[in-house]
Amino acid sequence: MTTETRHRTDSDTDATTTVVLDTNALMMPVELDVRVFDELDRLLAANVDLVVPSAVVGELEKLSAGAGNEGVAASVGADLAADRCRVIDTEATYADDAVVELAERGFDYVVTNDKPLRDRLLERGVRVIGIRGHHKLDITEP
Protein backbone atom coordinates (compact mmCIF):
# COMPACT_ATOMS: atom_id res chain seq x y z
CA MET A 1 0.00 0.00 0.00
CA THR A 2 1.41 3.37 -1.01
CA THR A 3 0.17 6.51 0.67
CA GLU A 4 1.61 9.94 0.00
CA THR A 5 1.47 11.90 3.22
CA ARG A 6 3.07 15.21 2.29
CA HIS A 7 3.77 17.06 -0.94
CA ARG A 8 6.57 19.42 -1.75
CA THR A 9 5.61 23.00 -2.41
CA ASP A 10 6.54 22.98 -6.11
CA SER A 11 4.11 21.59 -8.64
CA ASP A 12 4.60 17.84 -8.97
CA THR A 13 2.81 17.77 -12.31
CA ASP A 14 5.87 19.09 -14.17
CA ALA A 15 8.34 16.74 -12.47
CA THR A 16 10.29 14.58 -14.87
CA THR A 17 12.96 13.09 -12.62
CA THR A 18 12.14 11.32 -9.35
CA VAL A 19 14.86 11.12 -6.71
CA VAL A 20 14.69 9.04 -3.52
CA LEU A 21 16.65 10.38 -0.54
CA ASP A 22 17.87 8.14 2.28
CA THR A 23 18.61 9.02 5.89
CA ASN A 24 22.21 10.11 5.46
CA ALA A 25 21.38 12.17 2.37
CA LEU A 26 19.06 14.29 4.49
CA MET A 27 21.74 14.60 7.18
CA MET A 28 24.47 15.71 4.71
CA PRO A 29 23.78 19.45 5.07
CA VAL A 30 24.84 19.37 8.74
CA GLU A 31 27.28 16.45 8.85
CA LEU A 32 29.18 17.08 5.60
CA ASP A 33 28.26 20.68 4.72
CA VAL A 34 26.74 19.53 1.42
CA ARG A 35 23.97 21.65 -0.08
CA VAL A 36 22.04 18.58 -1.23
CA PHE A 37 19.18 20.35 -2.99
CA ASP A 38 21.47 22.82 -4.79
CA GLU A 39 23.67 19.92 -5.86
CA LEU A 40 20.69 17.99 -7.22
CA ASP A 41 19.67 21.06 -9.21
CA ARG A 42 23.22 21.28 -10.57
CA LEU A 43 23.38 17.59 -11.51
CA LEU A 44 19.91 17.06 -12.93
CA ALA A 45 18.84 19.40 -15.69
CA ALA A 46 15.17 18.62 -15.12
CA ASN A 47 12.34 19.27 -12.76
CA VAL A 48 12.95 17.05 -9.76
CA ASP A 49 10.38 15.27 -7.61
CA LEU A 50 12.02 14.43 -4.27
CA VAL A 51 10.64 11.45 -2.34
CA VAL A 52 11.47 9.94 1.04
CA PRO A 53 10.18 6.65 2.45
CA SER A 54 8.25 7.05 5.70
CA ALA A 55 10.74 4.60 7.28
CA VAL A 56 13.50 7.16 6.66
CA VAL A 57 11.46 9.87 8.38
CA GLY A 58 10.95 7.52 11.32
CA GLU A 59 14.68 6.83 11.51
CA LEU A 60 15.44 10.56 11.42
CA GLU A 61 12.95 11.21 14.21
CA LYS A 62 14.58 8.53 16.39
CA LEU A 63 18.08 9.84 15.68
CA SER A 64 17.01 13.43 16.38
CA ALA A 65 16.35 12.48 20.00
CA GLY A 66 20.08 11.86 20.39
CA ALA A 67 22.69 14.32 21.50
CA GLY A 68 25.44 16.06 19.58
CA ASN A 69 25.95 16.63 15.88
CA GLU A 70 24.08 13.47 14.83
CA GLY A 71 20.94 14.55 16.70
CA VAL A 72 21.08 18.02 15.16
CA ALA A 73 21.72 16.59 11.68
CA ALA A 74 18.78 14.20 12.03
CA SER A 75 16.49 16.98 13.25
CA VAL A 76 17.44 19.15 10.28
CA GLY A 77 17.01 16.14 7.98
CA ALA A 78 13.51 15.46 9.31
CA ASP A 79 12.58 19.11 8.74
CA LEU A 80 13.97 19.00 5.19
CA ALA A 81 12.02 15.82 4.45
CA ALA A 82 8.82 17.44 5.71
CA ASP A 83 9.38 20.72 3.86
CA ARG A 84 10.97 19.64 0.58
CA CYS A 85 9.94 16.04 -0.15
CA ARG A 86 6.97 13.75 -0.66
CA VAL A 87 6.87 11.14 2.09
CA ILE A 88 5.75 7.75 0.78
CA ASP A 89 4.71 4.71 2.81
CA THR A 90 6.30 1.40 1.84
CA GLU A 91 5.84 -2.26 2.72
CA ALA A 92 9.36 -2.25 4.19
CA THR A 93 9.78 -0.76 7.65
CA TYR A 94 13.60 -0.73 7.72
CA ALA A 95 14.87 2.48 6.08
CA ASP A 96 17.38 0.91 3.68
CA ASP A 97 14.87 -1.73 2.54
CA ALA A 98 12.28 1.01 2.01
CA VAL A 99 14.73 2.97 -0.16
CA VAL A 100 15.42 -0.15 -2.24
CA GLU A 101 11.68 -0.81 -2.54
CA LEU A 102 11.07 2.67 -3.95
CA ALA A 103 14.06 2.40 -6.27
CA GLU A 104 12.73 -0.87 -7.65
CA ARG A 105 9.46 0.89 -8.51
CA GLY A 106 11.40 2.67 -11.24
CA PHE A 107 12.31 5.97 -9.66
CA ASP A 108 15.24 7.60 -11.43
CA TYR A 109 17.93 8.07 -8.75
CA VAL A 110 18.71 7.42 -5.09
CA VAL A 111 20.83 9.82 -3.05
CA THR A 112 22.91 8.02 -0.44
CA ASN A 113 26.38 8.02 1.05
CA ASP A 114 25.86 4.57 2.61
CA LYS A 115 28.23 2.13 0.86
CA PRO A 116 26.31 -1.12 1.56
CA LEU A 117 23.06 0.50 0.38
CA ARG A 118 24.83 2.00 -2.64
CA ASP A 119 26.14 -1.45 -3.60
CA ARG A 120 22.67 -3.02 -3.24
CA LEU A 121 21.19 -0.35 -5.48
CA LEU A 122 23.89 -0.58 -8.14
CA GLU A 123 23.46 -4.39 -8.25
CA ARG A 124 19.78 -3.75 -9.05
CA GLY A 125 20.58 -1.32 -11.86
CA VAL A 126 19.69 1.84 -9.93
CA ARG A 127 21.60 5.07 -10.53
CA VAL A 128 23.05 6.41 -7.29
CA ILE A 129 23.97 9.96 -6.38
CA GLY A 130 26.62 10.25 -3.69
CA ILE A 131 29.30 12.53 -2.37
CA ARG A 132 32.44 13.06 -4.46
CA GLY A 133 35.24 15.26 -3.21
CA HIS A 134 34.39 18.15 -0.94
CA HIS A 135 30.77 19.29 -0.77
CA LYS A 136 29.83 17.93 -4.22
CA LEU A 137 27.51 15.16 -5.37
CA ASP A 138 28.03 12.96 -8.41
CA ILE A 139 26.10 10.25 -10.23
CA THR A 140 27.27 6.62 -10.31
CA GLU A 141 25.77 4.54 -13.10
CA PRO A 142 25.22 0.80 -12.52
PDB file of C-alpha atoms in Angstrom:
ATOM      1  CA  MET A   1       0.000   0.000   0.000  1.00  0.00           C
ATOM      2  CA  THR A   2       1.408   3.372  -1.011  1.00  0.00           C
ATOM      3  CA  THR A   3       0.168   6.510   0.670  1.00  0.00           C
ATOM      4  CA  GLU A   4       1.609   9.936   0.005  1.00  0.00           C
ATOM      5  CA  THR A   5       1.467  11.902   3.221  1.00  0.00           C
ATOM      6  CA  ARG A   6       3.068  15.206   2.288  1.00  0.00           C
ATOM      7  CA  HIS A   7       3.774  17.055  -0.938  1.00  0.00           C
ATOM      8  CA  ARG A   8       6.571  19.417  -1.752  1.00  0.00           C
ATOM      9  CA  THR A   9       5.607  23.001  -2.413  1.00  0.00           C
ATOM     10  CA  ASP A  10       6.538  22.982  -6.109  1.00  0.00           C
ATOM     11  CA  SER A  11       4.108  21.593  -8.642  1.00  0.00           C
ATOM     12  CA  ASP A  12       4.597  17.843  -8.965  1.00  0.00           C
ATOM     13  CA  THR A  13       2.813  17.766 -12.312  1.00  0.00           C
ATOM     14  CA  ASP A  14       5.868  19.087 -14.169  1.00  0.00           C
ATOM     15  CA  ALA A  15       8.338  16.739 -12.465  1.00  0.00           C
ATOM     16  CA  THR A  16      10.288  14.576 -14.874  1.00  0.00           C
ATOM     17  CA  THR A  17      12.964  13.089 -12.618  1.00  0.00           C
ATOM     18  CA  THR A  18      12.138  11.323  -9.351  1.00  0.00           C
ATOM     19  CA  VAL A  19      14.859  11.118  -6.710  1.00  0.00           C
ATOM     20  CA  VAL A  20      14.688   9.038  -3.518  1.00  0.00           C
ATOM     21  CA  LEU A  21      16.651  10.377  -0.536  1.00  0.00           C
ATOM     22  CA  ASP A  22      17.870   8.140   2.278  1.00  0.00           C
ATOM     23  CA  THR A  23      18.607   9.024   5.887  1.00  0.00           C
ATOM     24  CA  ASN A  24      22.212  10.106   5.465  1.00  0.00           C
ATOM     25  CA  ALA A  25      21.379  12.170   2.372  1.00  0.00           C
ATOM     26  CA  LEU A  26      19.055  14.286   4.489  1.00  0.00           C
ATOM     27  CA  MET A  27      21.737  14.598   7.181  1.00  0.00           C
ATOM     28  CA  MET A  28      24.469  15.706   4.711  1.00  0.00           C
ATOM     29  CA  PRO A  29      23.785  19.451   5.072  1.00  0.00           C
ATOM     30  CA  VAL A  30      24.844  19.371   8.738  1.00  0.00           C
ATOM     31  CA  GLU A  31      27.282  16.449   8.848  1.00  0.00           C
ATOM     32  CA  LEU A  32      29.177  17.082   5.600  1.00  0.00           C
ATOM     33  CA  ASP A  33      28.264  20.681   4.720  1.00  0.00           C
ATOM     34  CA  VAL A  34      26.741  19.534   1.423  1.00  0.00           C
ATOM     35  CA  ARG A  35      23.974  21.646  -0.078  1.00  0.00           C
ATOM     36  CA  VAL A  36      22.041  18.584  -1.233  1.00  0.00           C
ATOM     37  CA  PHE A  37      19.176  20.347  -2.993  1.00  0.00           C
ATOM     38  CA  ASP A  38      21.465  22.817  -4.790  1.00  0.00           C
ATOM     39  CA  GLU A  39      23.674  19.917  -5.857  1.00  0.00           C
ATOM     40  CA  LEU A  40      20.687  17.988  -7.220  1.00  0.00           C
ATOM     41  CA  ASP A  41      19.666  21.064  -9.208  1.00  0.00           C
ATOM     42  CA  ARG A  42      23.215  21.279 -10.568  1.00  0.00           C
ATOM     43  CA  LEU A  43      23.381  17.592 -11.509  1.00  0.00           C
ATOM     44  CA  LEU A  44      19.913  17.059 -12.931  1.00  0.00           C
ATOM     45  CA  ALA A  45      18.841  19.404 -15.688  1.00  0.00           C
ATOM     46  CA  ALA A  46      15.168  18.617 -15.124  1.00  0.00           C
ATOM     47  CA  ASN A  47      12.342  19.273 -12.759  1.00  0.00           C
ATOM     48  CA  VAL A  48      12.952  17.052  -9.757  1.00  0.00           C
ATOM     49  CA  ASP A  49      10.381  15.267  -7.607  1.00  0.00           C
ATOM     50  CA  LEU A  50      12.017  14.426  -4.266  1.00  0.00           C
ATOM     51  CA  VAL A  51      10.635  11.451  -2.340  1.00  0.00           C
ATOM     52  CA  VAL A  52      11.470   9.939   1.040  1.00  0.00           C
ATOM     53  CA  PRO A  53      10.185   6.649   2.454  1.00  0.00           C
ATOM     54  CA  SER A  54       8.254   7.048   5.704  1.00  0.00           C
ATOM     55  CA  ALA A  55      10.736   4.602   7.284  1.00  0.00           C
ATOM     56  CA  VAL A  56      13.501   7.160   6.656  1.00  0.00           C
ATOM     57  CA  VAL A  57      11.457   9.872   8.379  1.00  0.00           C
ATOM     58  CA  GLY A  58      10.952   7.515  11.321  1.00  0.00           C
ATOM     59  CA  GLU A  59      14.677   6.831  11.514  1.00  0.00           C
ATOM     60  CA  LEU A  60      15.441  10.562  11.421  1.00  0.00           C
ATOM     61  CA  GLU A  61      12.955  11.211  14.211  1.00  0.00           C
ATOM     62  CA  LYS A  62      14.579   8.525  16.388  1.00  0.00           C
ATOM     63  CA  LEU A  63      18.080   9.838  15.682  1.00  0.00           C
ATOM     64  CA  SER A  64      17.009  13.429  16.376  1.00  0.00           C
ATOM     65  CA  ALA A  65      16.354  12.481  20.005  1.00  0.00           C
ATOM     66  CA  GLY A  66      20.082  11.864  20.392  1.00  0.00           C
ATOM     67  CA  ALA A  67      22.695  14.323  21.504  1.00  0.00           C
ATOM     68  CA  GLY A  68      25.438  16.057  19.579  1.00  0.00           C
ATOM     69  CA  ASN A  69      25.952  16.629  15.883  1.00  0.00           C
ATOM     70  CA  GLU A  70      24.076  13.468  14.832  1.00  0.00           C
ATOM     71  CA  GLY A  71      20.938  14.551  16.703  1.00  0.00           C
ATOM     72  CA  VAL A  72      21.083  18.025  15.164  1.00  0.00           C
ATOM     73  CA  ALA A  73      21.717  16.593  11.684  1.00  0.00           C
ATOM     74  CA  ALA A  74      18.784  14.195  12.034  1.00  0.00           C
ATOM     75  CA  SER A  75      16.485  16.978  13.252  1.00  0.00           C
ATOM     76  CA  VAL A  76      17.436  19.153  10.281  1.00  0.00           C
ATOM     77  CA  GLY A  77      17.005  16.137   7.982  1.00  0.00           C
ATOM     78  CA  ALA A  78      13.506  15.456   9.314  1.00  0.00           C
ATOM     79  CA  ASP A  79      12.584  19.113   8.744  1.00  0.00           C
ATOM     80  CA  LEU A  80      13.971  18.997   5.193  1.00  0.00           C
ATOM     81  CA  ALA A  81      12.018  15.823   4.447  1.00  0.00           C
ATOM     82  CA  ALA A  82       8.815  17.441   5.707  1.00  0.00           C
ATOM     83  CA  ASP A  83       9.379  20.723   3.855  1.00  0.00           C
ATOM     84  CA  ARG A  84      10.971  19.644   0.576  1.00  0.00           C
ATOM     85  CA  CYS A  85       9.937  16.044  -0.152  1.00  0.00           C
ATOM     86  CA  ARG A  86       6.965  13.754  -0.664  1.00  0.00           C
ATOM     87  CA  VAL A  87       6.866  11.145   2.087  1.00  0.00           C
ATOM     88  CA  ILE A  88       5.749   7.748   0.775  1.00  0.00           C
ATOM     89  CA  ASP A  89       4.714   4.714   2.814  1.00  0.00           C
ATOM     90  CA  THR A  90       6.296   1.400   1.838  1.00  0.00           C
ATOM     91  CA  GLU A  91       5.843  -2.258   2.721  1.00  0.00           C
ATOM     92  CA  ALA A  92       9.361  -2.250   4.190  1.00  0.00           C
ATOM     93  CA  THR A  93       9.779  -0.764   7.648  1.00  0.00           C
ATOM     94  CA  TYR A  94      13.604  -0.730   7.717  1.00  0.00           C
ATOM     95  CA  ALA A  95      14.866   2.481   6.082  1.00  0.00           C
ATOM     96  CA  ASP A  96      17.382   0.909   3.678  1.00  0.00           C
ATOM     97  CA  ASP A  97      14.871  -1.726   2.545  1.00  0.00           C
ATOM     98  CA  ALA A  98      12.280   1.008   2.009  1.00  0.00           C
ATOM     99  CA  VAL A  99      14.728   2.974  -0.162  1.00  0.00           C
ATOM    100  CA  VAL A 100      15.421  -0.153  -2.245  1.00  0.00           C
ATOM    101  CA  GLU A 101      11.676  -0.808  -2.538  1.00  0.00           C
ATOM    102  CA  LEU A 102      11.073   2.672  -3.952  1.00  0.00           C
ATOM    103  CA  ALA A 103      14.064   2.401  -6.272  1.00  0.00           C
ATOM    104  CA  GLU A 104      12.725  -0.871  -7.648  1.00  0.00           C
ATOM    105  CA  ARG A 105       9.458   0.890  -8.511  1.00  0.00           C
ATOM    106  CA  GLY A 106      11.402   2.666 -11.243  1.00  0.00           C
ATOM    107  CA  PHE A 107      12.313   5.972  -9.658  1.00  0.00           C
ATOM    108  CA  ASP A 108      15.238   7.604 -11.434  1.00  0.00           C
ATOM    109  CA  TYR A 109      17.929   8.067  -8.753  1.00  0.00           C
ATOM    110  CA  VAL A 110      18.711   7.421  -5.094  1.00  0.00           C
ATOM    111  CA  VAL A 111      20.830   9.823  -3.050  1.00  0.00           C
ATOM    112  CA  THR A 112      22.914   8.017  -0.435  1.00  0.00           C
ATOM    113  CA  ASN A 113      26.377   8.016   1.049  1.00  0.00           C
ATOM    114  CA  ASP A 114      25.865   4.567   2.607  1.00  0.00           C
ATOM    115  CA  LYS A 115      28.233   2.128   0.861  1.00  0.00           C
ATOM    116  CA  PRO A 116      26.310  -1.118   1.561  1.00  0.00           C
ATOM    117  CA  LEU A 117      23.061   0.502   0.377  1.00  0.00           C
ATOM    118  CA  ARG A 118      24.829   2.001  -2.636  1.00  0.00           C
ATOM    119  CA  ASP A 119      26.141  -1.448  -3.597  1.00  0.00           C
ATOM    120  CA  ARG A 120      22.668  -3.024  -3.237  1.00  0.00           C
ATOM    121  CA  LEU A 121      21.194  -0.354  -5.483  1.00  0.00           C
ATOM    122  CA  LEU A 122      23.890  -0.581  -8.144  1.00  0.00           C
ATOM    123  CA  GLU A 123      23.459  -4.386  -8.255  1.00  0.00           C
ATOM    124  CA  ARG A 124      19.779  -3.754  -9.045  1.00  0.00           C
ATOM    125  CA  GLY A 125      20.579  -1.321 -11.856  1.00  0.00           C
ATOM    126  CA  VAL A 126      19.693   1.843  -9.933  1.00  0.00           C
ATOM    127  CA  ARG A 127      21.599   5.074 -10.533  1.00  0.00           C
ATOM    128  CA  VAL A 128      23.051   6.408  -7.289  1.00  0.00           C
ATOM    129  CA  ILE A 129      23.975   9.965  -6.383  1.00  0.00           C
ATOM    130  CA  GLY A 130      26.617  10.254  -3.690  1.00  0.00           C
ATOM    131  CA  ILE A 131      29.302  12.534  -2.372  1.00  0.00           C
ATOM    132  CA  ARG A 132      32.435  13.063  -4.463  1.00  0.00           C
ATOM    133  CA  GLY A 133      35.239  15.255  -3.210  1.00  0.00           C
ATOM    134  CA  HIS A 134      34.386  18.145  -0.945  1.00  0.00           C
ATOM    135  CA  HIS A 135      30.773  19.291  -0.774  1.00  0.00           C
ATOM    136  CA  LYS A 136      29.826  17.931  -4.218  1.00  0.00           C
ATOM    137  CA  LEU A 137      27.512  15.161  -5.366  1.00  0.00           C
ATOM    138  CA  ASP A 138      28.031  12.964  -8.405  1.00  0.00           C
ATOM    139  CA  ILE A 139      26.098  10.245 -10.234  1.00  0.00           C
ATOM    140  CA  THR A 140      27.266   6.622 -10.310  1.00  0.00           C
ATOM    141  CA  GLU A 141      25.770   4.541 -13.101  1.00  0.00           C
ATOM    142  CA  PRO A 142      25.215   0.799 -12.516  1.00  0.00           C
TER     143      PRO A 142
END
